[in-house]
XYZ file of C-alpha atoms in Angstrom:
594
model
C 2.000 20.190 9.534
C 2.038 16.377 9.457
C 2.921 14.783 6.130
C 1.025 11.917 4.533
C 0.404 8.825 6.666
C -0.570 5.662 4.795
C -4.026 4.410 5.921
C -2.868 0.792 6.099
C -5.637 -0.339 8.456
C -8.338 0.916 6.135
C -6.615 -0.567 3.101
C -6.408 -3.948 4.799
C -10.082 -3.803 5.820
C -11.042 -3.070 2.217
C -8.817 -5.795 0.792
C -9.346 -8.677 3.192
C -12.581 -8.099 5.105
C -14.704 -6.285 2.547
C -13.552 -7.936 -0.692
C -11.777 -11.121 0.491
C -8.630 -10.566 -1.538
C -6.863 -13.642 -0.143
C -9.522 -16.067 -1.359
C -9.788 -14.108 -4.606
C -6.042 -14.399 -5.301
C -5.996 -18.098 -4.408
C -8.809 -18.719 -6.915
C -6.671 -17.376 -9.773
C -3.809 -19.682 -10.845
C -1.697 -16.756 -11.984
C -1.769 -15.126 -8.515
C -2.417 -18.047 -6.161
C 0.944 -17.651 -4.423
C 0.086 -14.125 -3.287
C -1.171 -14.106 0.298
C -1.918 -11.476 2.924
C 1.509 -11.874 4.548
C 3.307 -11.127 1.274
C 0.956 -8.293 0.349
C 1.139 -6.674 3.781
C 4.940 -6.789 3.841
C 5.060 -5.116 0.425
C 2.516 -2.491 1.464
C 4.409 -1.672 4.634
C 7.669 -1.164 2.724
C 5.945 0.951 0.098
C 4.340 3.022 2.860
C 7.786 3.788 4.295
C 9.065 4.935 0.906
C 6.003 7.102 0.315
C 5.978 8.664 3.763
C 9.716 9.178 4.181
C 10.910 9.892 0.634
C 8.025 11.065 -1.570
C 5.807 13.054 0.794
C 8.597 15.436 1.913
C 9.198 16.304 -1.768
C 5.583 17.187 -2.513
C 5.526 20.843 -1.444
C 9.138 21.578 -2.356
C 8.548 20.103 -5.814
C 5.476 22.306 -6.251
C 7.428 25.409 -5.249
C 10.424 24.648 -7.496
C 8.623 23.127 -10.475
C 10.320 21.762 -13.588
C 12.845 23.754 -15.599
C 13.110 23.690 -19.420
C 16.344 24.595 -21.180
C 16.993 24.019 -24.888
C 14.822 20.920 -25.096
C 15.979 19.418 -21.797
C 13.816 19.242 -18.663
C 15.195 19.225 -15.129
C 12.909 17.900 -12.401
C 12.819 19.426 -8.883
C 15.503 18.706 -6.329
C 15.287 15.171 -4.947
C 13.005 13.768 -7.658
C 15.734 12.000 -9.615
C 17.284 10.508 -6.488
C 13.867 9.288 -5.284
C 13.307 7.620 -8.646
C 16.637 5.804 -8.417
C 15.625 4.456 -5.004
C 12.290 3.430 -6.513
C 13.988 1.497 -9.325
C 16.645 -0.097 -7.122
C 13.936 -1.433 -4.799
C 12.142 -3.046 -7.750
C 8.869 -1.135 -7.418
C 8.260 -0.585 -11.186
C 8.227 -4.336 -11.875
C 5.772 -5.440 -9.164
C 2.718 -6.328 -11.240
C 4.296 -7.131 -14.583
C 4.980 -10.516 -16.130
C 8.050 -12.472 -14.991
C 8.605 -13.191 -18.705
C 9.842 -9.607 -19.030
C 11.497 -9.175 -15.640
C 8.402 -8.452 -13.564
C 7.433 -9.984 -10.243
C 4.006 -11.200 -11.335
C 1.986 -9.765 -8.460
C -1.749 -9.046 -8.888
C -2.762 -5.741 -10.536
C -5.145 -5.167 -7.618
C -2.185 -4.914 -5.257
C -0.538 -2.541 -7.730
C -3.524 -0.182 -7.507
C -3.163 -0.053 -3.726
C 0.547 0.728 -4.030
C -0.166 3.398 -6.648
C -2.667 5.071 -4.349
C 0.045 5.419 -1.713
C 2.490 6.927 -4.193
C -0.107 9.293 -5.616
C -1.333 10.560 -2.258
C 2.213 11.150 -1.050
C 3.255 13.033 -4.191
C 1.035 12.948 -7.267
C 3.444 14.944 -9.453
C 6.317 12.544 -8.813
C 4.084 9.537 -9.277
C 3.215 10.569 -12.820
C 6.730 9.833 -14.091
C 6.644 6.074 -13.389
C 2.832 6.021 -13.554
C 2.601 6.679 -17.291
C 4.982 3.793 -17.882
C 2.392 1.214 -16.796
C 0.146 2.071 -19.714
C 3.077 1.903 -22.124
C 4.036 -1.485 -20.713
C 0.507 -2.868 -20.978
C 0.186 -1.619 -24.563
C 3.466 -3.171 -25.726
C 2.780 -6.409 -23.846
C -0.633 -6.795 -25.467
C 0.073 -5.521 -28.985
C 3.845 -5.513 -29.496
C 6.001 -8.038 -31.324
C 8.380 -10.346 -29.478
C 11.268 -8.157 -30.593
C 9.548 -4.976 -29.335
C 8.924 -6.643 -25.994
C 12.555 -7.676 -25.718
C 13.927 -4.260 -26.681
C 11.496 -1.937 -24.900
C 9.293 -3.811 -22.443
C 12.103 -5.277 -20.346
C 13.632 -1.822 -19.834
C 10.239 -0.313 -18.962
C 9.486 -3.102 -16.497
C 12.820 -2.610 -14.744
C 12.190 1.135 -14.576
C 15.449 1.941 -16.380
C 13.292 3.624 -19.036
C 9.935 5.371 -18.686
C 7.005 5.643 -21.101
C 4.421 8.158 -22.293
C 1.272 8.305 -24.375
C 1.196 10.890 -27.180
C -2.344 11.568 -28.411
C -3.345 15.214 -28.159
C -2.393 17.786 -30.806
C -2.831 21.576 -30.750
C -5.992 21.422 -32.885
C -7.489 18.180 -31.515
C -7.979 16.798 -28.065
C -10.846 14.362 -27.638
C -11.651 14.391 -31.371
C -8.733 12.228 -32.488
C -10.228 11.830 -35.951
C -8.689 15.253 -36.712
C -5.179 14.026 -35.909
C -2.443 15.171 -38.356
C 0.822 13.570 -37.208
C 2.272 11.597 -40.141
C 4.121 8.302 -40.387
C 6.131 7.814 -43.588
C 7.535 4.313 -44.309
C 11.335 3.944 -44.264
C 13.267 1.409 -46.334
C 14.277 -0.554 -43.208
C 10.670 -1.187 -42.121
C 10.563 1.646 -39.590
C 8.599 4.860 -40.018
C 9.487 8.554 -39.986
C 7.119 10.252 -37.523
C 6.477 13.983 -37.946
C 4.090 16.233 -36.066
C 3.462 18.001 -32.777
C 1.868 16.558 -29.641
C 0.849 18.638 -26.631
C 0.021 18.013 -22.964
C 2.421 15.047 -22.834
C 2.964 14.182 -19.187
C 6.557 13.127 -18.426
C 7.409 13.612 -22.105
C 10.878 14.843 -21.189
C 12.773 14.614 -17.882
C 16.109 13.716 -16.294
C 15.003 10.759 -14.166
C 15.587 7.872 -16.617
C 18.086 7.286 -19.425
C 15.467 6.781 -22.128
C 11.776 7.597 -22.702
C 9.537 5.393 -24.841
C 6.750 7.376 -26.491
C 3.589 5.574 -27.612
C 2.418 7.773 -30.500
C -0.718 7.968 -32.653
C -0.026 8.941 -36.296
C -1.401 8.493 -39.822
C 0.083 6.377 -42.607
C 0.169 8.005 -46.087
C -2.737 5.935 -47.443
C -4.802 5.998 -44.254
C -8.566 6.605 -44.457
C -10.013 9.746 -42.916
C -11.162 9.953 -39.298
C -10.463 7.568 -36.442
C -10.335 4.546 -38.780
C -7.073 5.856 -40.246
C -4.922 6.052 -37.125
C -1.959 3.793 -36.387
C 0.136 3.347 -33.256
C 3.939 3.605 -33.015
C 6.800 3.206 -30.563
C 9.107 6.226 -30.780
C 12.056 6.219 -28.330
C 13.828 9.388 -27.197
C 17.116 7.648 -27.979
C 17.338 4.984 -30.645
C 18.407 1.536 -29.517
C 21.424 -0.313 -30.938
C 21.251 -3.990 -31.900
C 22.856 -4.988 -28.608
C 20.153 -3.117 -26.671
C 22.367 -0.180 -25.700
C 21.464 3.474 -26.084
C 22.344 4.831 -29.533
C 21.944 8.247 -31.179
C 19.285 10.783 -30.224
C 16.034 10.311 -32.128
C 14.210 13.145 -33.914
C 11.884 13.957 -31.031
C 12.447 17.051 -28.866
C 10.552 18.821 -26.120
C 9.657 22.247 -27.536
C 8.490 23.659 -24.200
C 6.752 22.790 -20.955
C 3.408 24.186 -19.845
C 2.970 26.669 -16.989
C 0.108 25.146 -15.065
C -2.405 25.562 -12.266
C -1.121 22.482 -10.441
C 1.050 19.345 -10.596
C 3.885 21.792 -11.272
C 6.577 19.207 -10.556
C 5.256 16.998 -13.361
C 6.598 18.054 -16.771
C 3.713 18.633 -19.196
C 5.445 18.848 -22.552
C 5.032 20.008 -26.112
C 6.740 17.244 -28.107
C 7.968 17.904 -31.648
C 8.528 14.857 -33.857
C 10.719 15.683 -36.873
C 11.205 12.528 -38.903
C 11.676 10.556 -35.684
C 12.215 6.832 -36.162
C 9.172 4.894 -35.037
C 7.959 1.295 -35.114
C 4.398 0.170 -35.787
C 2.524 -1.504 -32.925
C -0.378 -3.693 -33.939
C -2.114 -3.636 -37.344
C -2.051 -0.541 -39.587
C -4.999 1.829 -39.090
C -5.992 0.060 -35.857
C -3.988 2.288 -33.561
C -6.909 3.717 -31.647
C -8.077 0.231 -30.710
C -4.593 -0.604 -29.459
C -4.317 2.731 -27.639
C -7.416 1.907 -25.593
C -5.226 -0.525 -23.657
C -3.175 2.484 -22.558
C -6.175 4.774 -22.119
C -8.129 2.365 -19.925
C -5.072 1.859 -17.713
C -4.716 5.639 -17.470
C -8.409 6.143 -16.678
C -8.210 3.824 -13.677
C -4.999 5.586 -12.659
C -6.773 8.926 -12.827
C -9.671 7.557 -10.774
C -7.056 6.796 -8.114
C -6.094 10.461 -8.213
C -9.561 11.375 -6.965
C -9.122 8.981 -4.035
C -5.623 10.326 -3.366
C -6.699 13.961 -3.138
C -9.715 13.087 -1.005
C -7.455 11.141 1.372
C -4.807 13.871 1.539
C -7.436 16.560 2.035
C -9.014 14.506 4.804
C -5.729 13.841 6.603
C -4.697 17.488 6.548
C -8.155 18.699 7.592
C -8.454 16.187 10.412
C -5.075 17.065 11.919
C -5.914 20.755 11.790
C -9.466 20.341 13.128
C -8.240 18.421 16.155
C -5.706 21.131 17.057
C -7.242 24.450 15.979
C -9.106 26.182 18.834
C -11.993 28.451 17.814
C -15.226 29.297 19.658
C -17.127 27.095 22.067
C -19.349 24.161 21.254
C -23.029 25.139 21.263
C -23.833 22.004 23.260
C -21.383 22.778 26.056
C -17.674 23.371 26.621
C -15.528 20.492 25.379
C -12.088 21.896 26.225
C -12.429 23.573 29.636
C -8.675 23.980 30.103
C -8.280 25.954 26.865
C -9.493 29.359 25.634
C -11.766 27.681 23.046
C -12.806 24.278 21.756
C -11.129 22.488 18.848
C -13.080 23.087 15.651
C -13.766 19.367 15.237
C -16.598 19.767 17.763
C -18.575 22.014 15.405
C -21.216 20.249 13.251
C -20.321 21.997 10.000
C -16.641 21.065 10.311
C -17.720 17.475 10.929
C -19.912 17.638 7.817
C -16.840 18.460 5.746
C -14.600 15.901 7.449
C -17.138 13.106 7.082
C -17.708 14.021 3.451
C -13.961 13.727 2.814
C -13.753 10.479 4.784
C -16.738 8.896 3.023
C -15.369 9.750 -0.415
C -11.780 8.688 0.351
C -12.706 5.371 1.929
C -15.662 4.722 -0.386
C -13.520 5.519 -3.417
C -10.876 3.118 -2.128
C -13.534 0.376 -1.977
C -14.659 1.051 -5.558
C -11.081 1.013 -6.839
C -10.302 -2.202 -4.951
C -13.376 -3.786 -6.532
C -12.158 -2.685 -9.977
C -8.759 -4.117 -9.084
C -10.315 -7.547 -8.554
C -11.840 -7.343 -12.029
C -8.445 -6.457 -13.531
C -6.959 -9.496 -11.749
C -9.569 -11.796 -13.311
C -8.938 -10.349 -16.771
C -5.166 -10.665 -16.316
C -5.472 -14.274 -15.143
C -6.313 -15.297 -18.692
C -9.387 -17.528 -18.318
C -11.487 -16.476 -21.304
C -14.963 -17.020 -19.865
C -14.437 -15.321 -16.497
C -12.383 -12.580 -18.163
C -15.265 -11.728 -20.482
C -17.668 -11.185 -17.576
C -15.099 -9.174 -15.601
C -14.255 -7.087 -18.648
C -17.916 -6.149 -19.088
C -18.214 -4.995 -15.491
C -14.956 -3.074 -15.692
C -16.000 -1.372 -18.940
C -19.155 -0.193 -17.187
C -17.436 0.943 -13.990
C -14.330 2.612 -15.492
C -16.015 5.866 -16.676
C -17.910 6.044 -13.373
C -14.725 5.570 -11.350
C -12.713 8.028 -13.445
C -15.234 10.866 -13.540
C -17.133 10.451 -10.276
C -14.099 9.888 -8.058
C -12.229 12.846 -9.516
C -15.266 15.117 -9.094
C -15.767 14.169 -5.442
C -12.004 14.148 -4.888
C -11.959 17.776 -5.968
C -14.903 18.510 -3.686
C -12.988 16.897 -0.822
C -9.858 18.920 -1.574
C -11.960 22.095 -1.526
C -13.431 21.105 1.819
C -9.839 20.887 3.026
C -9.249 24.555 2.276
C -12.539 25.430 3.965
C -11.647 23.483 7.122
C -8.455 25.520 7.427
C -10.271 28.812 6.975
C -7.905 31.583 5.906
C -4.907 29.336 6.547
C -6.169 27.042 3.786
C -5.503 29.813 1.274
C -1.862 29.997 2.388
C 0.619 27.709 0.661
C 2.546 26.549 3.736
C -0.280 24.234 4.872
C -0.524 22.371 1.558
C -4.320 22.477 1.342
C -4.380 24.897 -1.599
C -1.796 22.802 -3.461
C -4.053 19.793 -3.036
C -6.860 21.704 -4.774
C -4.605 22.872 -7.609
C -3.088 19.440 -8.138
C -6.507 17.793 -8.090
C -8.173 20.024 -10.689
C -6.501 18.389 -13.700
C -7.944 14.978 -12.805
C -11.361 15.963 -14.161
C -9.784 16.940 -17.491
C -7.160 14.489 -18.660
C -7.953 10.991 -19.930
C -11.321 12.369 -21.003
C -13.236 15.123 -19.213
C -16.196 14.380 -16.976
C -18.486 15.190 -19.899
C -16.657 12.775 -22.197
C -16.726 10.001 -19.598
C -20.428 10.636 -19.082
C -21.158 10.332 -22.805
C -19.109 7.131 -22.895
C -21.076 5.704 -19.961
C -24.611 6.679 -20.947
C -24.360 6.806 -24.731
C -21.782 4.191 -25.708
C -21.920 1.755 -22.806
C -25.479 1.812 -21.455
C -27.850 2.905 -24.241
C -25.971 1.216 -27.101
C -26.250 -2.089 -25.195
C -29.866 -1.336 -24.206
C -28.798 -1.421 -20.572
C -27.319 -4.921 -20.742
C -23.834 -3.784 -19.654
C -25.078 -2.438 -16.326
C -27.180 -5.476 -15.372
C -24.407 -7.643 -13.847
C -23.494 -4.878 -11.384
C -27.043 -3.762 -10.547
C -28.054 -7.420 -10.186
C -25.185 -7.911 -7.730
C -26.516 -4.992 -5.678
C -30.045 -6.440 -5.865
C -28.890 -9.818 -4.545
C -26.950 -8.147 -1.750
C -30.052 -6.193 -0.716
C -32.188 -9.343 -0.745
C -29.665 -11.138 1.467
C -29.573 -8.289 3.997
C -33.205 -7.195 4.259
C -34.260 -5.413 7.426
C -31.379 -2.970 7.582
C -32.575 0.631 6.992
C -29.490 1.379 4.885
C -30.189 -1.635 2.703
C -33.740 -0.464 2.042
C -32.420 2.881 0.816
C -29.853 1.153 -1.373
C -32.489 -1.131 -2.903
C -34.653 1.874 -3.708
C -31.750 3.773 -5.307
C -30.720 0.714 -7.322
C -34.252 0.326 -8.703
C -34.410 4.035 -9.496
C -31.125 3.671 -11.400
C -32.731 1.209 -13.782
C -35.946 3.230 -14.107
C -34.055 6.420 -14.951
C -31.945 4.587 -17.518
C -35.093 3.496 -19.316
C -36.656 6.966 -19.100
C -33.575 8.730 -20.497
C -33.239 6.074 -23.190
C -36.830 6.578 -24.336
C -36.329 10.351 -24.494
C -33.125 9.875 -26.511
C -35.006 7.900 -29.137
C -37.033 11.045 -29.822
C -34.151 13.523 -29.527
C -30.453 12.450 -29.500
C -29.513 15.631 -27.579
C -31.231 14.109 -24.545
C -28.169 11.875 -24.082
C -25.751 14.786 -23.727
C -28.271 16.746 -21.650
C -28.634 13.938 -19.102
C -25.203 12.311 -19.209
C -23.216 14.056 -16.456
C -26.134 13.940 -14.017
C -26.594 10.276 -14.904
C -22.928 9.512 -14.271
C -22.920 11.284 -10.914
C -26.126 9.471 -9.931
C -24.397 6.204 -10.872
C -21.377 7.071 -8.760
C -23.404 7.896 -5.666
C -25.323 4.608 -5.920
C -22.155 2.583 -6.561
C -20.513 4.054 -3.456
C -23.714 3.463 -1.483
C -23.379 -0.244 -2.299
C -19.837 -0.373 -0.969
C -20.716 1.627 2.135
C -23.653 -0.703 2.822
C -21.355 -3.689 2.358
C -18.813 -2.101 4.707
C -21.483 -1.417 7.318
C -22.667 -5.037 7.217
C -19.106 -6.377 7.526
C -18.198 -3.953 10.319
C -21.381 -4.628 12.270
C -20.770 -8.365 12.033
C -17.276 -7.861 13.466
C -18.731 -5.794 16.311
C -21.381 -8.394 17.027
C -18.745 -11.110 17.167
C -16.398 -8.993 19.305
C -13.612 -9.126 16.723
C -10.688 -6.717 16.508
C -10.740 -2.977 17.079
C -14.285 -1.987 18.082
C -13.557 1.717 17.548
C -12.516 1.125 13.939
C -15.630 -0.909 13.115
C -17.907 1.538 14.913
C -16.451 4.392 12.852
C -17.166 2.380 9.676
C -20.805 1.930 10.599
C -21.140 5.594 11.577
C -19.552 6.792 8.341
C -21.909 4.559 6.355
C -24.875 6.109 8.186
C -23.539 9.578 7.374
C -23.185 8.661 3.697
C -26.752 7.436 3.457
C -28.142 10.389 5.421
C -26.129 13.239 3.873
C -24.584 12.127 0.563
C -26.886 9.600 -1.119
C -29.870 12.030 -1.085
C -28.009 14.060 -3.733
C -29.372 11.498 -6.186
C -32.854 12.985 -5.847
C -31.890 16.312 -7.375
C -29.877 14.518 -10.044
C -32.917 12.412 -10.939
C -34.897 15.619 -11.444
C -32.285 17.409 -13.544
C -31.359 14.448 -15.770
C -34.998 14.002 -16.780
C -35.794 17.707 -17.221
C -35.099 17.497 -20.935
C -32.698 19.084 -23.393
C -34.895 22.054 -24.305
C -33.713 24.279 -21.449
C -30.145 23.780 -22.706
C -30.668 23.906 -26.464
C -33.474 26.439 -27.047
C -31.280 29.534 -26.871
C -29.475 30.603 -30.054
C -25.696 30.744 -29.774
C -25.858 34.464 -30.636
C -28.160 35.122 -27.682
C -25.817 34.013 -24.900
C -24.545 37.570 -24.451
C -25.488 41.013 -25.760
């Protein structure tokens, strides 16, 4: 079975033709030296690493898994060596500030590179992937000394980072957090408590691990207002920057999981571990959102990655597997049967995977542009971009992981019985994908964040810049049947927001009752916008006789499929989200089973 092949042509279409990355980069002083030639050369090199080094380790890493022994974790064969290649080539430093040893490339390019890594081998990618959030958190909230000691090593990739939030008794509800931080005489803190589900919390790939930990000071107020944020290294650091004695943090065990088996998911025990405060006391949750928002976009990429991998595997198999004859006439007269790609239902699954993988890539590339603008540092433009990104992040995280999982499941279905067998890799794709809808906030949590916190608490103001952009696009491209459908869906989006908001004023449970349906509706409309934009761009290229006609024709055809077969899902969602909370809340808890 063919391994992962980087979809460079589609990535370049999304970056340069759909979203005009070159002009975008040149408009930002911080990234104006980045051009297509530089970006393409980097992408091509990264593609080689992903295809030739990471992808071959994906199935073997799943089969071997991680091993725990007396607090130490050993990663699968080849993982450590791959990471050393990764560090030596300078990949960890690509998008980080030159002030700390980075190469200063745009975050949008980093998202593209991360998609390649994640699709090739999501488990492996989590080890360096968590470090980006740690780096962003220290860069934004750390002291100059903390940046010098920890950030430079994280940027180089010599050390890796984690985020330590969840505890055995509290997941999303961080107000219940119990981990303590006692002041030491030297200005540090003694951190004690247990954290669970810590990805890459312990491993053998880097010489040190920098944990970003939420804990409570002795005089902290109750709830989320009493949480502070700390740096807690696996090994303490001497004054000269060298590795010193082992800190009081140990991996108590690793979880036995459904998927991503080659990624160590750790129980971390902090026993008076030396930690250092990041940011103001009792403001740790605010600082941690820097890490969490980075991780949410990273998890959204996971949905795209599993949709892409599912599509690639399914397509290869569907082109080769011979079963039955086409109902419209023999397509493979020299063989005993036709390839299954001729059958309409197989094409339904393949086009669903393709539309979600490529549409998700467009949405993530759009978000990447917003991150670039925020990173550039211009206060006025950053404020507008930050508002759009705040609105789109829960949609991207939850919607793309939900449809990524759907796409992975279609992969198993395309293979038939062979999809249930591990050698093909389709069932691993499903198992690895399932976690994406859980960590960094479940779909339900993201939906509450979107509808309750973002949309209704701003009286819909946060969504207006994006929906207005869609409206202007539709006005500029009137006459296209796809555009008419998009305009109608965009208007319905606003109408439903108002209807749900009015119901919530009477009964707050209406928010939770409608939220997931509302988020999925939002995701389908957002992707419809990007597919309409892609269709317009591709059709213009065809009309002008530019480039590869087959590629552009496929874009237009996939857009038509999306509008005919996927966007209509919004109609049922509109019905269910406005059906009220009563059907959910009327039954007594005792009456669910007898």
